[in-house]
GROMACS .gro file of C-alpha atoms in nm:
model
  385
    1MET     CA    1   0.000   0.000   0.000
    2LYS     CA    2   0.280   0.240   0.094
    3LYS     CA    3   0.457   0.156  -0.233
    4SER     CA    4   0.144   0.230  -0.438
    5PHE     CA    5   0.095   0.556  -0.252
    6SER     CA    6   0.458   0.657  -0.320
    7VAL     CA    7   0.416   0.578  -0.690
    8LEU     CA    8   0.100   0.789  -0.699
    9ILE     CA    9   0.276   1.083  -0.529
   10ALA     CA   10   0.570   1.056  -0.768
   11ALA     CA   11   0.335   1.053  -1.068
   12LEU     CA   12   0.151   1.359  -0.936
   13ALA     CA   13   0.483   1.536  -0.880
   14LEU     CA   14   0.593   1.464  -1.237
   15ALA     CA   15   0.260   1.587  -1.368
   16LEU     CA   16   0.297   1.905  -1.163
   17VAL     CA   17   0.648   1.963  -1.296
   18ALA     CA   18   0.525   1.909  -1.651
   19PHE     CA   19   0.232   2.146  -1.595
   20THR     CA   20   0.437   2.423  -1.434
   21GLY     CA   21   0.714   2.372  -1.689
   22GLY     CA   22   0.459   2.418  -1.965
   23ALA     CA   23   0.322   2.726  -1.791
   24MET     CA   24   0.672   2.868  -1.758
   25ALA     CA   25   0.742   2.794  -2.121
   26ALA     CA   26   0.425   2.981  -2.216
   27ASP     CA   27   0.565   3.282  -2.032
   28THR     CA   28   0.868   3.298  -2.261
   29ILE     CA   29   0.916   3.364  -2.630
   30LYS     CA   30   1.136   3.090  -2.772
   31VAL     CA   31   1.382   3.167  -3.049
   32GLY     CA   32   1.574   2.875  -3.198
   33MET     CA   33   1.930   2.874  -3.324
   34LEU     CA   34   2.170   2.624  -3.483
   35ALA     CA   35   2.544   2.679  -3.458
   36PRO     CA   36   2.847   2.456  -3.524
   37LEU     CA   37   2.958   2.418  -3.163
   38THR     CA   38   3.175   2.115  -3.242
   39GLY     CA   39   3.375   2.002  -3.543
   40PHE     CA   40   3.589   2.196  -3.790
   41ALA     CA   41   3.385   2.518  -3.745
   42ALA     CA   42   3.367   2.515  -3.364
   43ALA     CA   43   3.539   2.854  -3.329
   44ASP     CA   44   3.263   3.010  -3.541
   45GLY     CA   45   2.997   2.827  -3.341
   46PHE     CA   46   3.138   2.957  -3.015
   47SER     CA   47   3.134   3.312  -3.147
   48VAL     CA   48   2.775   3.279  -3.271
   49TYR     CA   49   2.642   3.134  -2.945
   50GLU     CA   50   2.821   3.374  -2.713
   51SER     CA   51   2.732   3.680  -2.924
   52VAL     CA   52   2.363   3.595  -2.945
   53LYS     CA   53   2.355   3.536  -2.569
   54ILE     CA   54   2.473   3.897  -2.530
   55ALA     CA   55   2.186   4.008  -2.756
   56VAL     CA   56   1.929   3.801  -2.563
   57ASP     CA   57   2.052   3.941  -2.230
   58LYS     CA   58   2.022   4.294  -2.369
   59VAL     CA   59   1.664   4.241  -2.488
   60ASN     CA   60   1.560   4.077  -2.161
   61LYS     CA   61   1.717   4.353  -1.950
   62GLU     CA   62   1.517   4.603  -2.153
   63GLY     CA   63   1.188   4.425  -2.076
   64GLY     CA   64   1.187   4.134  -2.319
   65LEU     CA   65   0.940   4.108  -2.607
   66LEU     CA   66   0.566   4.163  -2.579
   67GLY     CA   67   0.598   4.159  -2.201
   68LYS     CA   68   0.773   3.821  -2.196
   69LYS     CA   69   1.131   3.707  -2.153
   70VAL     CA   70   1.311   3.566  -2.455
   71GLU     CA   71   1.443   3.212  -2.428
   72LEU     CA   72   1.721   3.110  -2.666
   73VAL     CA   73   1.712   2.742  -2.763
   74CYS     CA   74   2.042   2.651  -2.928
   75TYR     CA   75   2.160   2.317  -3.064
   76ASP     CA   76   2.488   2.206  -3.218
   77ASP     CA   77   2.465   2.100  -3.584
   78ALA     CA   78   2.845   2.063  -3.632
   79ALA     CA   79   2.791   2.236  -3.972
   80ASP     CA   80   2.637   1.909  -4.091
   81PRO     CA   81   2.300   1.902  -4.277
   82LYS     CA   82   2.242   1.544  -4.157
   83GLN     CA   83   2.226   1.685  -3.805
   84SER     CA   84   2.053   2.013  -3.882
   85VAL     CA   85   1.736   1.863  -4.035
   86PRO     CA   86   1.624   1.652  -3.733
   87LEU     CA   87   1.713   1.943  -3.505
   88ALA     CA   88   1.494   2.176  -3.712
   89ASN     CA   89   1.205   1.935  -3.666
   90LYS     CA   90   1.277   1.926  -3.294
   91PHE     CA   91   1.264   2.307  -3.275
   92ILE     CA   92   0.921   2.300  -3.439
   93GLY     CA   93   0.761   1.988  -3.292
   94GLN     CA   94   0.905   1.990  -2.941
   95ASP     CA   95   1.036   2.337  -2.856
   96GLY     CA   96   0.775   2.551  -3.024
   97VAL     CA   97   1.011   2.825  -3.144
   98VAL     CA   98   0.850   3.130  -3.307
   99ALA     CA   99   1.161   3.248  -3.495
  100PHE     CA  100   1.495   3.104  -3.598
  101VAL     CA  101   1.851   3.236  -3.618
  102ALA     CA  102   2.047   3.038  -3.876
  103GLY     CA  103   2.391   3.062  -3.717
  104SER     CA  104   2.559   2.792  -3.921
  105TYR     CA  105   2.718   2.733  -4.262
  106SER     CA  106   2.547   2.715  -4.602
  107LEU     CA  107   2.492   2.339  -4.631
  108PRO     CA  108   2.303   2.291  -4.300
  109THR     CA  109   2.123   2.624  -4.343
  110ARG     CA  110   2.003   2.536  -4.694
  111ALA     CA  111   1.878   2.204  -4.559
  112VAL     CA  112   1.657   2.363  -4.293
  113SER     CA  113   1.546   2.686  -4.459
  114THR     CA  114   1.264   2.518  -4.653
  115ILE     CA  115   1.146   2.345  -4.334
  116PHE     CA  116   1.104   2.669  -4.142
  117ASN     CA  117   0.959   2.840  -4.448
  118ASP     CA  118   0.694   2.568  -4.489
  119GLU     CA  119   0.603   2.607  -4.121
  120GLU     CA  120   0.579   2.988  -4.161
  121ILE     CA  121   0.851   3.045  -3.900
  122PRO     CA  122   1.067   3.351  -3.986
  123LEU     CA  123   1.436   3.271  -4.036
  124VAL     CA  124   1.730   3.510  -4.058
  125SER     CA  125   2.057   3.362  -4.182
  126ALA     CA  126   2.349   3.522  -4.001
  127TYR     CA  127   2.631   3.461  -4.249
  128ALA     CA  128   2.561   3.156  -4.469
  129LEU     CA  129   2.572   3.282  -4.826
  130HIS     CA  130   2.413   3.031  -5.063
  131PRO     CA  131   2.139   3.198  -5.277
  132ASP     CA  132   1.887   2.916  -5.220
  133ILE     CA  133   1.860   2.993  -4.848
  134THR     CA  134   1.631   3.291  -4.906
  135LYS     CA  135   1.395   3.135  -5.161
  136GLY     CA  136   1.092   3.148  -4.932
  137ASP     CA  137   0.869   3.427  -4.801
  138TYR     CA  138   0.987   3.361  -4.443
  139THR     CA  139   1.361   3.344  -4.506
  140PHE     CA  140   1.598   3.642  -4.485
  141ARG     CA  141   1.973   3.696  -4.479
  142ASN     CA  142   2.178   3.943  -4.274
  143GLY     CA  143   2.508   3.834  -4.429
  144PHE     CA  144   2.617   3.909  -4.782
  145LEU     CA  145   2.562   3.695  -5.086
  146GLY     CA  146   2.892   3.562  -5.218
  147THR     CA  147   2.856   3.774  -5.532
  148VAL     CA  148   2.831   4.092  -5.321
  149GLU     CA  149   3.148   4.006  -5.129
  150GLY     CA  150   3.323   3.910  -5.452
  151LYS     CA  151   3.239   4.249  -5.603
  152GLY     CA  152   3.352   4.417  -5.281
  153ALA     CA  153   3.686   4.234  -5.298
  154ALA     CA  154   3.731   4.334  -5.664
  155TYR     CA  155   3.650   4.697  -5.577
  156THR     CA  156   3.914   4.683  -5.303
  157ALA     CA  157   4.173   4.544  -5.546
  158VAL     CA  158   4.103   4.782  -5.833
  159LYS     CA  159   3.992   5.108  -5.672
  160LEU     CA  160   4.173   5.107  -5.338
  161LEU     CA  161   4.489   4.910  -5.420
  162LYS     CA  162   4.509   5.016  -5.788
  163ALA     CA  163   4.588   4.658  -5.893
  164LYS     CA  164   4.628   4.585  -6.264
  165LYS     CA  165   4.711   4.214  -6.242
  166ILE     CA  166   4.507   3.997  -6.004
  167ALA     CA  167   4.530   3.632  -5.904
  168LEU     CA  168   4.240   3.433  -5.761
  169ILE     CA  169   4.274   3.128  -5.535
  170VAL     CA  170   3.931   3.017  -5.414
  171SER     CA  171   3.777   2.718  -5.240
  172ASP     CA  172   3.609   2.464  -5.466
  173ASN     CA  173   3.261   2.496  -5.313
  174ASP     CA  174   2.953   2.721  -5.332
  175PHE     CA  175   3.136   2.984  -5.127
  176GLY     CA  176   3.436   3.010  -5.359
  177THR     CA  177   3.230   2.982  -5.677
  178THR     CA  178   2.994   3.269  -5.594
  179LEU     CA  179   3.279   3.489  -5.469
  180ALA     CA  180   3.467   3.437  -5.796
  181GLN     CA  181   3.148   3.506  -5.991
  182GLY     CA  182   3.106   3.844  -5.817
  183PHE     CA  183   3.472   3.925  -5.872
  184ASP     CA  184   3.441   3.848  -6.244
  185GLU     CA  185   3.122   4.055  -6.274
  186TYR     CA  186   3.300   4.360  -6.133
  187LEU     CA  187   3.608   4.321  -6.354
  188ALA     CA  188   3.388   4.289  -6.662
  189LYS     CA  189   3.305   4.658  -6.612
  190HIS     CA  190   3.662   4.758  -6.519
  191PRO     CA  191   3.895   4.646  -6.799
  192GLU     CA  192   4.187   4.839  -6.647
  193ALA     CA  193   4.249   4.527  -6.436
  194LYS     CA  194   4.267   4.162  -6.540
  195ILE     CA  195   4.294   3.817  -6.384
  196VAL     CA  196   4.633   3.661  -6.460
  197SER     CA  197   4.586   3.339  -6.265
  198GLN     CA  198   4.277   3.160  -6.130
  199GLN     CA  199   4.282   2.840  -5.922
  200LYS     CA  200   4.049   2.634  -5.703
  201TYR     CA  201   4.146   2.416  -5.408
  202PRO     CA  202   3.944   2.143  -5.229
  203MET     CA  203   3.799   2.215  -4.885
  204SER     CA  204   4.025   1.949  -4.734
  205GLU     CA  205   4.345   2.113  -4.864
  206LYS     CA  206   4.623   2.184  -4.615
  207ASP     CA  207   4.924   2.230  -4.842
  208PHE     CA  208   4.879   2.552  -5.040
  209LYS     CA  209   5.237   2.579  -5.167
  210PRO     CA  210   5.164   2.442  -5.518
  211TYR     CA  211   4.885   2.699  -5.561
  212LEU     CA  212   5.100   2.979  -5.421
  213SER     CA  213   5.390   2.882  -5.648
  214LYS     CA  214   5.171   2.895  -5.958
  215MET     CA  215   5.024   3.226  -5.844
  216LYS     CA  216   5.372   3.371  -5.787
  217ALA     CA  217   5.477   3.280  -6.140
  218ALA     CA  218   5.197   3.500  -6.277
  219ASN     CA  219   5.347   3.798  -6.090
  220PRO     CA  220   5.017   3.955  -5.973
  221ASP     CA  221   4.981   4.286  -5.787
  222VAL     CA  222   4.733   4.127  -5.545
  223VAL     CA  223   4.588   3.783  -5.478
  224PHE     CA  224   4.227   3.730  -5.374
  225PHE     CA  225   4.252   3.423  -5.151
  226SER     CA  226   3.909   3.313  -5.036
  227GLY     CA  227   3.855   3.064  -4.758
  228TYR     CA  228   3.792   3.015  -4.389
  229TYR     CA  229   4.038   3.098  -4.114
  230PHE     CA  230   4.169   2.740  -4.112
  231GLN     CA  231   4.262   2.783  -4.480
  232VAL     CA  232   4.369   3.148  -4.507
  233GLY     CA  233   4.583   3.133  -4.192
  234PRO     CA  234   4.798   2.839  -4.310
  235ALA     CA  235   4.815   2.975  -4.667
  236MET     CA  236   4.955   3.311  -4.552
  237LYS     CA  237   5.205   3.138  -4.326
  238GLN     CA  238   5.318   2.915  -4.612
  239ALA     CA  239   5.342   3.217  -4.845
  240GLN     CA  240   5.574   3.389  -4.598
  241GLU     CA  241   5.789   3.074  -4.579
  242MET     CA  242   5.816   3.084  -4.961
  243GLY     CA  243   5.923   3.449  -4.961
  244ILE     CA  244   5.603   3.565  -5.132
  245LYS     CA  245   5.523   3.928  -5.056
  246VAL     CA  246   5.215   3.989  -5.269
  247GLN     CA  247   4.918   4.169  -5.109
  248PHE     CA  248   4.652   3.924  -4.988
  249ILE     CA  249   4.280   4.009  -4.997
  250GLY     CA  250   4.037   3.780  -4.814
  251GLU     CA  251   3.673   3.785  -4.713
  252GLU     CA  252   3.449   3.711  -4.415
  253GLY     CA  253   3.569   3.351  -4.384
  254ALA     CA  254   3.902   3.489  -4.261
  255ASP     CA  255   3.733   3.733  -4.023
  256SER     CA  256   3.835   3.552  -3.707
  257PRO     CA  257   4.100   3.592  -3.437
  258LYS     CA  258   4.199   3.239  -3.538
  259THR     CA  259   4.337   3.372  -3.869
  260THR     CA  260   4.597   3.588  -3.699
  261GLU     CA  261   4.661   3.321  -3.435
  262ILE     CA  262   4.742   3.064  -3.705
  263ALA     CA  263   4.928   3.292  -3.947
  264GLY     CA  264   5.114   3.494  -3.682
  265LYS     CA  265   5.315   3.781  -3.828
  266ALA     CA  266   5.237   3.660  -4.179
  267ALA     CA  267   4.883   3.797  -4.132
  268GLU     CA  268   5.008   4.158  -4.103
  269GLY     CA  269   4.860   4.367  -4.381
  270LEU     CA  270   4.589   4.116  -4.475
  271ILE     CA  271   4.287   4.303  -4.610
  272ILE     CA  272   3.939   4.148  -4.596
  273VAL     CA  273   3.589   4.240  -4.708
  274THR     CA  274   3.353   4.158  -4.427
  275ASN     CA  275   3.054   4.245  -4.213
  276LEU     CA  276   3.206   4.418  -3.908
  277ASN     CA  277   3.406   4.736  -3.852
  278ARG     CA  278   3.586   4.711  -3.517
  279ASP     CA  279   3.658   5.087  -3.527
  280ASP     CA  280   3.292   5.183  -3.570
  281LYS     CA  281   3.238   5.453  -3.307
  282ARG     CA  282   2.866   5.391  -3.255
  283LYS     CA  283   2.781   5.321  -2.891
  284GLU     CA  284   2.611   4.983  -2.940
  285VAL     CA  285   2.900   4.851  -3.149
  286GLN     CA  286   3.162   4.950  -2.894
  287GLU     CA  287   2.950   4.815  -2.606
  288PHE     CA  288   2.921   4.478  -2.779
  289LEU     CA  289   3.294   4.463  -2.855
  290ALA     CA  290   3.384   4.557  -2.497
  291THR     CA  291   3.140   4.305  -2.347
  292TYR     CA  292   3.265   4.022  -2.567
  293ARG     CA  293   3.630   4.100  -2.495
  294LYS     CA  294   3.563   4.117  -2.122
  295LEU     CA  295   3.374   3.787  -2.117
  296HIS     CA  296   3.607   3.582  -2.336
  297LYS     CA  297   3.944   3.758  -2.348
  298ILE     CA  298   3.953   3.721  -2.728
  299GLU     CA  299   3.862   3.945  -3.019
  300PRO     CA  300   3.504   3.941  -3.151
  301ASP     CA  301   3.445   3.860  -3.517
  302MET     CA  302   3.207   3.904  -3.807
  303VAL     CA  303   3.032   3.573  -3.747
  304GLY     CA  304   2.928   3.671  -3.394
  305ALA     CA  305   2.827   4.025  -3.488
  306SER     CA  306   2.621   3.896  -3.783
  307ALA     CA  307   2.440   3.646  -3.561
  308TYR     CA  308   2.379   3.919  -3.301
  309ASP     CA  309   2.217   4.130  -3.572
  310ALA     CA  310   2.015   3.835  -3.704
  311PHE     CA  311   1.860   3.786  -3.360
  312MET     CA  312   1.803   4.160  -3.310
  313LEU     CA  313   1.634   4.190  -3.651
  314LEU     CA  314   1.392   3.915  -3.548
  315ALA     CA  315   1.334   4.079  -3.209
  316ASN     CA  316   1.271   4.415  -3.376
  317ALA     CA  317   1.024   4.257  -3.620
  318ILE     CA  318   0.832   4.094  -3.333
  319LYS     CA  319   0.813   4.433  -3.160
  320GLN     CA  320   0.692   4.600  -3.478
  321ALA     CA  321   0.438   4.326  -3.549
  322LYS     CA  322   0.324   4.323  -3.184
  323THR     CA  323   0.280   3.948  -3.216
  324THR     CA  324   0.481   3.630  -3.271
  325ASP     CA  325   0.250   3.526  -3.555
  326GLY     CA  326   0.480   3.411  -3.837
  327PRO     CA  327   0.322   3.594  -4.132
  328ALA     CA  328   0.305   3.921  -3.936
  329VAL     CA  329   0.669   3.895  -3.822
  330ALA     CA  330   0.787   3.811  -4.177
  331LYS     CA  331   0.596   4.112  -4.308
  332ALA     CA  332   0.762   4.335  -4.046
  333LEU     CA  333   1.105   4.195  -4.139
  334ALA     CA  334   1.044   4.264  -4.506
  335ALA     CA  335   0.946   4.622  -4.418
  336THR     CA  336   1.265   4.688  -4.217
  337LYS     CA  337   1.424   5.021  -4.313
  338ASN     CA  338   1.740   5.194  -4.192
  339TYR     CA  339   1.798   4.953  -3.903
  340ASP     CA  340   2.107   5.043  -3.699
  341GLY     CA  341   2.288   4.709  -3.673
  342LEU     CA  342   2.627   4.610  -3.537
  343THR     CA  343   2.725   4.527  -3.893
  344GLY     CA  344   2.625   4.867  -4.028
  345LEU     CA  345   2.317   5.065  -4.124
  346ILE     CA  346   2.083   4.811  -4.281
  347SER     CA  347   1.887   4.993  -4.553
  348GLY     CA  348   1.644   4.704  -4.574
  349PHE     CA  349   1.587   4.378  -4.759
  350THR     CA  350   1.532   4.310  -5.127
  351PRO     CA  351   1.206   4.134  -5.227
  352GLU     CA  352   1.409   3.809  -5.213
  353GLY     CA  353   1.506   3.868  -4.849
  354GLU     CA  354   1.865   3.978  -4.913
  355VAL     CA  355   2.015   4.247  -4.691
  356VAL     CA  356   2.126   4.582  -4.833
  357LYS     CA  357   2.407   4.746  -4.633
  358PRO     CA  358   2.768   4.862  -4.679
  359VAL     CA  359   3.054   4.614  -4.717
  360GLN     CA  360   3.320   4.673  -4.452
  361ILE     CA  361   3.692   4.653  -4.538
  362GLN     CA  362   3.935   4.566  -4.260
  363ILE     CA  363   4.314   4.537  -4.243
  364VAL     CA  364   4.530   4.347  -3.994
  365LYS     CA  365   4.754   4.580  -3.792
  366ASP     CA  366   4.954   4.455  -3.494
  367GLY     CA  367   4.760   4.128  -3.504
  368LYS     CA  368   4.412   4.283  -3.497
  369PHE     CA  369   4.154   4.388  -3.755
  370HIS     CA  370   4.102   4.762  -3.806
  371TYR     CA  371   3.921   4.994  -4.047
  372TYR     CA  372   4.061   5.018  -4.400
  373GLY     CA  373   3.760   5.132  -4.597
  374VAL     CA  374   3.393   5.077  -4.676
  375VAL     CA  375   3.197   5.000  -4.994
  376THR     CA  376   2.873   5.198  -5.026
  377ASP     CA  377   2.822   5.184  -5.405
  378LYS     CA  378   2.463   5.064  -5.453
  379ASN     CA  379   2.563   4.872  -5.764
  380ILE     CA  380   2.791   4.660  -5.546
  381VAL     CA  381   2.602   4.628  -5.215
  382THR     CA  382   2.255   4.568  -5.362
  383PRO     CA  383   2.227   4.193  -5.421
  384SER     CA  384   2.093   4.044  -5.740
  385LYS     CA  385   2.023   3.679  -5.813
   0.00000   0.00000   0.00000
């Protein structure tokens, strides 16, 4: 009898926990996020997660959304679409998220974007750049399309560095292909410069010396070397070992403290087109940078700032819509104008959900990224598919 009574009490206790837990959950607004917290992209995942936590804390300290606290639900997809798809279904079926920050790479983000779109859950991609991500009415992108960054890199080479002969070494994936496409599109209208060498390398590549040797033989003024920090860092170090002194231009994949950590002194003078200006004097930017540095004792990066903005754009849209209803929030996102983001003044989104904002140009000085320039030309920063 005592045993039966104990079982009954335990069952009632579990039911009470489930009931109160559900009540508590109803008192929060859940926003989902995927980030590569483990695997080859773990440094990016860390930056995404920690940066968005700063954004969530800021919103909650200011009263939350619609009178409720925001709850961030984040899972690790290891930048793997095989993991991202079941996690997307978990967000929807189990967690009940009302919005989603896509804080991962293109492959896993492409895999889940249609899922959230079909469920009418607004998604903002932080930095993944594949064009297919924003095909739906509920999908938006805060990062640049690869073609926009490619044009920005070409502008940097031709207009700022006055290069006449340019070499391209790009990764053999969607990222590298779209960057090269944008670069080519810009040069087609600027015949004063030409590409003297163009090469692709596989994502798994670790020895860049054959590519660098071939590039050196073409005697370029600058080389546009696209890739992630774990590719650009080793490539610059190997170039220094080979005595190559050509000016390197990179893009957002190299926007990480890991690049300078890996390359060491070889990273000095590296110029990148990216999403974050560390020398931006606006109060919110400097507060974010200071908070991140204080918490983690490392430099913030574009990936984190872009994810911060992705979350804040969703939060702002919920405020404007005065509801978490998916169609209303997506409509508010689409109507965003002149939003003051960490990654610059966001003019708005194109009808396809692509962000329109300046491209930031940074240069490595004394091991850290600093302001070098900015691209505001509408023909460059306005995406087209």
